[in-house]
CSV table of C-alpha atoms in Angstrom, one decimal:
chain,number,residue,atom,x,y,z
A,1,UNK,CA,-4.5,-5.7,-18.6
A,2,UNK,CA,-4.0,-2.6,-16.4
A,3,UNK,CA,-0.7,-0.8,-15.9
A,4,UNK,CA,-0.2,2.1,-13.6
A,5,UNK,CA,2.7,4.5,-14.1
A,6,UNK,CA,4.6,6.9,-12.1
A,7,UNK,CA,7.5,9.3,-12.9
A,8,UNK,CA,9.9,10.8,-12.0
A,9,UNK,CA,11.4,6.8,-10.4
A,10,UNK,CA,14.0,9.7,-8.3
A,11,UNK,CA,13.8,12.9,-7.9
A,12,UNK,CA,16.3,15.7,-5.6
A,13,UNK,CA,14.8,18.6,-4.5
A,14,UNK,CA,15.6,21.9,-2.7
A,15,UNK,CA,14.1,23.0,-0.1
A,16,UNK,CA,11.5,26.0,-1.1
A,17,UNK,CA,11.0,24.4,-4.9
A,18,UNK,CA,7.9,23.7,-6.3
A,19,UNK,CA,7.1,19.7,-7.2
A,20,UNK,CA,4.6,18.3,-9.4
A,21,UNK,CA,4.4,14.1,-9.4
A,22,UNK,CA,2.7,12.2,-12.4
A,23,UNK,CA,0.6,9.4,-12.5
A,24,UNK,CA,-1.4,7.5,-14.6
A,25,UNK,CA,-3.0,4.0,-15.3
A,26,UNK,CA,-4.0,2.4,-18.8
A,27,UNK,CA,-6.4,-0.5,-19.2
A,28,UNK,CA,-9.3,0.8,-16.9
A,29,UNK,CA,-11.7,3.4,-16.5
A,30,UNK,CA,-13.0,5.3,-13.9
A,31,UNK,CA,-10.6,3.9,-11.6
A,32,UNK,CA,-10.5,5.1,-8.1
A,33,UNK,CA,-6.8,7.4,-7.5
A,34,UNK,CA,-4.9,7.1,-4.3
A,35,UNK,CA,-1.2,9.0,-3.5
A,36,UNK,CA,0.5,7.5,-0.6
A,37,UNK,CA,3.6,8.7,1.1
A,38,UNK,CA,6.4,6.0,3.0
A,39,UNK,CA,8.8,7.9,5.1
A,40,UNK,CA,12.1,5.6,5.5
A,41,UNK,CA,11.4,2.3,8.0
A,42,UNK,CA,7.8,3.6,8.2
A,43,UNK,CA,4.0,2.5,7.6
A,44,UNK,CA,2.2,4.2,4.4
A,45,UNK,CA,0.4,7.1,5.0
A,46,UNK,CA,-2.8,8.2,3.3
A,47,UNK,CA,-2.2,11.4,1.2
A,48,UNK,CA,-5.0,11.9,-1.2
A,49,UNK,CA,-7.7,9.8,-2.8
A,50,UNK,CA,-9.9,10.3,-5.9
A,51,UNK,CA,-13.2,8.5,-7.1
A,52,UNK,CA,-13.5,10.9,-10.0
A,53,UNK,CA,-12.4,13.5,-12.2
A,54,UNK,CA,-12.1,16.8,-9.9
A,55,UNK,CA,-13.5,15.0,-7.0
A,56,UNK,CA,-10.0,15.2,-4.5
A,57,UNK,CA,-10.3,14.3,-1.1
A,58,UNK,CA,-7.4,14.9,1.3
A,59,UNK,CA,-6.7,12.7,4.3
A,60,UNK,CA,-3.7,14.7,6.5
A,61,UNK,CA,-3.4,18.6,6.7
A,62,UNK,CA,0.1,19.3,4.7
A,63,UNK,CA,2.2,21.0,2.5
A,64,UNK,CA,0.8,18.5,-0.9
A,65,UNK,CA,-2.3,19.1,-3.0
A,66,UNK,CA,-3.7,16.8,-6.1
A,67,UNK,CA,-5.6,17.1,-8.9
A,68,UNK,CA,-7.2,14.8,-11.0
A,69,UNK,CA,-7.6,16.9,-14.8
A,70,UNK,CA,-8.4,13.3,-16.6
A,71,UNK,CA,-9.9,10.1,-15.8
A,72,UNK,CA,-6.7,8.4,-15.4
A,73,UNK,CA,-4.4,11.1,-14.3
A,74,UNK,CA,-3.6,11.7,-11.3
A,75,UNK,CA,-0.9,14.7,-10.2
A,76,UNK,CA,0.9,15.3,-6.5
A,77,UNK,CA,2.2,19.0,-6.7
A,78,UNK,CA,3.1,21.0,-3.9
A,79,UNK,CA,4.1,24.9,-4.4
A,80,UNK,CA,7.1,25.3,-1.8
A,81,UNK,CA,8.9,21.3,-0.8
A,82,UNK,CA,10.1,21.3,3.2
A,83,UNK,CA,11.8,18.6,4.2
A,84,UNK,CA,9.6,16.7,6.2
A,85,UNK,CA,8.6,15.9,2.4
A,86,UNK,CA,11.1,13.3,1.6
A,87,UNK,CA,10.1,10.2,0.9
A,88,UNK,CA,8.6,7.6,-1.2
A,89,UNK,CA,5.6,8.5,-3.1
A,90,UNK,CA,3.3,5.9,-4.3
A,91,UNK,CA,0.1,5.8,-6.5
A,92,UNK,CA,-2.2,3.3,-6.5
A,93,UNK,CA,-5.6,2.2,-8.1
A,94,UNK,CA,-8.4,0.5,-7.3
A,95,UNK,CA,-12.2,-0.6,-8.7
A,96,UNK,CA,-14.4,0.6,-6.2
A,97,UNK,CA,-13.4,1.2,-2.6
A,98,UNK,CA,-13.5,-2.4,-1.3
A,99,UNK,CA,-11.6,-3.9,-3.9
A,100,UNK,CA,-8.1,-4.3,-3.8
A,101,UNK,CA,-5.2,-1.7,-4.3
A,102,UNK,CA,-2.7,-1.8,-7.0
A,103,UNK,CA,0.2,0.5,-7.1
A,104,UNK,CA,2.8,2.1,-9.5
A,105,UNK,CA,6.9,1.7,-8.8
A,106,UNK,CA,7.0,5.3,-6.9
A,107,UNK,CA,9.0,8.4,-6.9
A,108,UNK,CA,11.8,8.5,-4.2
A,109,UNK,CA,12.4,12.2,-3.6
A,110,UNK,CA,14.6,14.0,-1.4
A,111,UNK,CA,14.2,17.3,-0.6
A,112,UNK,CA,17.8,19.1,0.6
B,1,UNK,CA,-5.1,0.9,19.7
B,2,UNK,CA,-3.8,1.1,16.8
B,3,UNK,CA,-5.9,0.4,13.8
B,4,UNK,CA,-4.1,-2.4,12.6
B,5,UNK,CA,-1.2,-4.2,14.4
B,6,UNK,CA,1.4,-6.6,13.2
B,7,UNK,CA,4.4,-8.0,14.8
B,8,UNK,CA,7.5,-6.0,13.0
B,9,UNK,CA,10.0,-8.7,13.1
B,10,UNK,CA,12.1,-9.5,11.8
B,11,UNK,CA,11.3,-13.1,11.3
B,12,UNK,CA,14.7,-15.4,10.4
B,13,UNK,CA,13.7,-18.4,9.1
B,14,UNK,CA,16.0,-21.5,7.5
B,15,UNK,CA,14.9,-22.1,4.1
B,16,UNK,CA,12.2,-24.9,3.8
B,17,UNK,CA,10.5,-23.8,7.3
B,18,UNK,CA,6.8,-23.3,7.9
B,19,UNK,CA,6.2,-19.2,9.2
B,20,UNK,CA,3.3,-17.6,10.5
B,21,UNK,CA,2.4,-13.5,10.5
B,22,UNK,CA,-0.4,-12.2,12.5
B,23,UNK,CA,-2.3,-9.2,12.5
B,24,UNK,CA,-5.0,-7.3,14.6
B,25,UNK,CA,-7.5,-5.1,13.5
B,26,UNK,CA,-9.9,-2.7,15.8
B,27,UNK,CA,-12.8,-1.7,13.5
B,28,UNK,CA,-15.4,-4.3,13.3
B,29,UNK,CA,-17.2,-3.0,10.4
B,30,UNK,CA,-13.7,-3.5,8.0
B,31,UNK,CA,-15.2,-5.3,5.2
B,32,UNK,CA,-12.3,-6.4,3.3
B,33,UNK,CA,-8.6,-8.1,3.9
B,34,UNK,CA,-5.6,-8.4,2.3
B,35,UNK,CA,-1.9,-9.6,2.4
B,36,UNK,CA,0.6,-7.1,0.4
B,37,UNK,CA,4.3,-7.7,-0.2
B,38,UNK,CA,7.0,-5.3,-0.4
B,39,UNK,CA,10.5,-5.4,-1.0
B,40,UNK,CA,13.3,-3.3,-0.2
B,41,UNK,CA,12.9,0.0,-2.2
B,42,UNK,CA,10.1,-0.6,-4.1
B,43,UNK,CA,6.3,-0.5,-4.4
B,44,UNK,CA,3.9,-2.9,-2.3
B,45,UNK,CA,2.5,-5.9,-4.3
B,46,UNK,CA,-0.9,-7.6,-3.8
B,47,UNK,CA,0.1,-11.0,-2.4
B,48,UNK,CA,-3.4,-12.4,-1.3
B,49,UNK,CA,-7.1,-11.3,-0.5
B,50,UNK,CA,-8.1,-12.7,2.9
B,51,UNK,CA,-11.7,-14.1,2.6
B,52,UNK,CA,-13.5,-15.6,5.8
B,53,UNK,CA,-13.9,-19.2,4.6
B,54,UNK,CA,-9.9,-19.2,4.0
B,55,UNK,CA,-7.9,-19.5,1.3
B,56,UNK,CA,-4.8,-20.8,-0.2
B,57,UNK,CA,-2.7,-20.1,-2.8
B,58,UNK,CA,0.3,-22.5,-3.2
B,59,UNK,CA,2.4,-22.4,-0.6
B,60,UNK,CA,0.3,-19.5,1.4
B,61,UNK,CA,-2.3,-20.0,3.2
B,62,UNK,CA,-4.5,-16.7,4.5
B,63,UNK,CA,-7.3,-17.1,7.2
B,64,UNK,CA,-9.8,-14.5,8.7
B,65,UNK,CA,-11.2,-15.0,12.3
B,66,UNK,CA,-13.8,-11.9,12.6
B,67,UNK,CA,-14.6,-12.6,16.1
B,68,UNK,CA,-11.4,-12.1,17.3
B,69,UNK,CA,-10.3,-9.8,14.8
B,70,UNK,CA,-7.2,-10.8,13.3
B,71,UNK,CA,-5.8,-12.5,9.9
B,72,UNK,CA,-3.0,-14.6,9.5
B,73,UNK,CA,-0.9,-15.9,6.8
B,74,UNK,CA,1.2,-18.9,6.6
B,75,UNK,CA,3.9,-19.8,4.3
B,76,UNK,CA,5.3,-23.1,3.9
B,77,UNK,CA,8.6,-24.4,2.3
B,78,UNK,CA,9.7,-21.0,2.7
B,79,UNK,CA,11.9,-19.5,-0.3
B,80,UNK,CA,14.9,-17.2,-0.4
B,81,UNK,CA,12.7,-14.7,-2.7
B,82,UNK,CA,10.2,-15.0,0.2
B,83,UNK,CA,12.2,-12.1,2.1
B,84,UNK,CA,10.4,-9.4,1.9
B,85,UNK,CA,8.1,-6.9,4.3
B,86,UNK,CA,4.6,-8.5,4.5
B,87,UNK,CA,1.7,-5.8,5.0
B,88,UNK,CA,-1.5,-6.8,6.2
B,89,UNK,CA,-4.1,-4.5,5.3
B,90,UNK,CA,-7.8,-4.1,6.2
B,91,UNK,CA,-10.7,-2.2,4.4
B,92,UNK,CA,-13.4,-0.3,5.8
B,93,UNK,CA,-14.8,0.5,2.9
B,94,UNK,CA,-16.3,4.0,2.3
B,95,UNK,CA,-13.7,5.0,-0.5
B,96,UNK,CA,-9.8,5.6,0.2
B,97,UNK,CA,-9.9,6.7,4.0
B,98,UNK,CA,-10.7,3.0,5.8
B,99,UNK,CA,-7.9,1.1,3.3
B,100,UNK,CA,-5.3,0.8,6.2
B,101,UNK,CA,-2.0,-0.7,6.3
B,102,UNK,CA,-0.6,-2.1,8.9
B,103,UNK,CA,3.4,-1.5,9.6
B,104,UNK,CA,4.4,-4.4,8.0
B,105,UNK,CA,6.2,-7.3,9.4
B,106,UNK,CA,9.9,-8.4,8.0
B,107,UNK,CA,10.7,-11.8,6.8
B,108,UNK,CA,14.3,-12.7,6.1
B,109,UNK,CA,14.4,-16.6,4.6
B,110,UNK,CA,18.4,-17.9,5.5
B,111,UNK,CA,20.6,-20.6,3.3
């Protein structure tokens, strides 16, 4: 069966740090990649999406980048944190792009 | 218009009750449909796929009408573990950037 896992579960950041978020998924290959951010009481937003190694494309003009060094690796980093990034940061899988999405548990981060 | 709508709730329902969410979409192409759940704090879960004949799954029920655009879900002999945030969500297709979520609507289930 397929996992998908995510760490740091918390993280507290300063502003003007640097922040690199893990994820990966077992049990599956060439997975499609997807990072997701849910501000508090909001919707999830679209941050990034991958269909392959390398291949990164970015939905929303921001402060985040990704990467994608291995099949099932997926990375959120960002050189400089604001605040505006707070929030909950999820990954999620899929097979092709009109299957359903699976997600890992998240990383809550606050940036003070 | 938004993309997809749904009705934010919350819902308060006795325990044993019969609810019903529904949700709007605006792009007639979307391909595929789905009903997440998420609780408090932690990540969405895949509740249901939506598909346009209907389906069922125990005590949910998901239907599509493509004419009109929207998908509903009903849940019957509702459950204190059925509070939760319920998500519709609608697929475009075309990789990552038609998967959209709607806002989520909130279900609280009452002794």
């Amino acid at each position: 069966s397929q996992t998908i896992h995510q760490w740091p579960a918390t993280l507290v950041q300063p502003v003007g740090s640097p922040l690199s978020l893990e994820c990966t998924v077992e049990g599956t290959s060439n997975p499609n990649l997807y990072w997701y951010r849910q501000a508090a009481g909001r919707g999830l937003q679209l941050l990034f999406y991958s269909v392959g190694i390398g291949q990164i494309s970015s939905e929303v003009p921001q402060n985040l980048s990704a990467s994608r060094p291995q099949d099932r690796q997926f990375i959120l980093s960002s050189k400089k944190l604001l605040l505006s990034d707070s929030g909950f940061y999820l990954c999620a899988w899929s097979r092709g792009s009109l299957g359903e999405q699976y997600f890992g548990p998240g990383t809550r981060l606050t940036v003070t | 218009r938004k993309e997809v709508e749904q009705d934010p709730g919350p819902f308060n329902v006795p325990e044993g009750a019969t609810v019903a969410f529904n949700c709007t979409y605006s792009n007639s192409a979307s391909q595929s449909f789905f009903w997440y759940r998420q609780d408090c704090r932690k990540e969405p879960k895949l509740l249901m796929s939506v598909y346009s004949s209907g389906n069922e799954d125990g005590r949910f029920t998901a239907q599509l009408n493509r004419a009109s655009q929207y998908i509903s879900l009903l849940i019957r002999d509702s459950k204190l573990s059925d509070s939760a945030t319920y998500l519709c969500v609608v697929n475009g297709g075309n990789y990552g950037q038609n998967f959209v979520f709607g806002p989520g609507t909130r279900l609280s289930v009452l002794p």
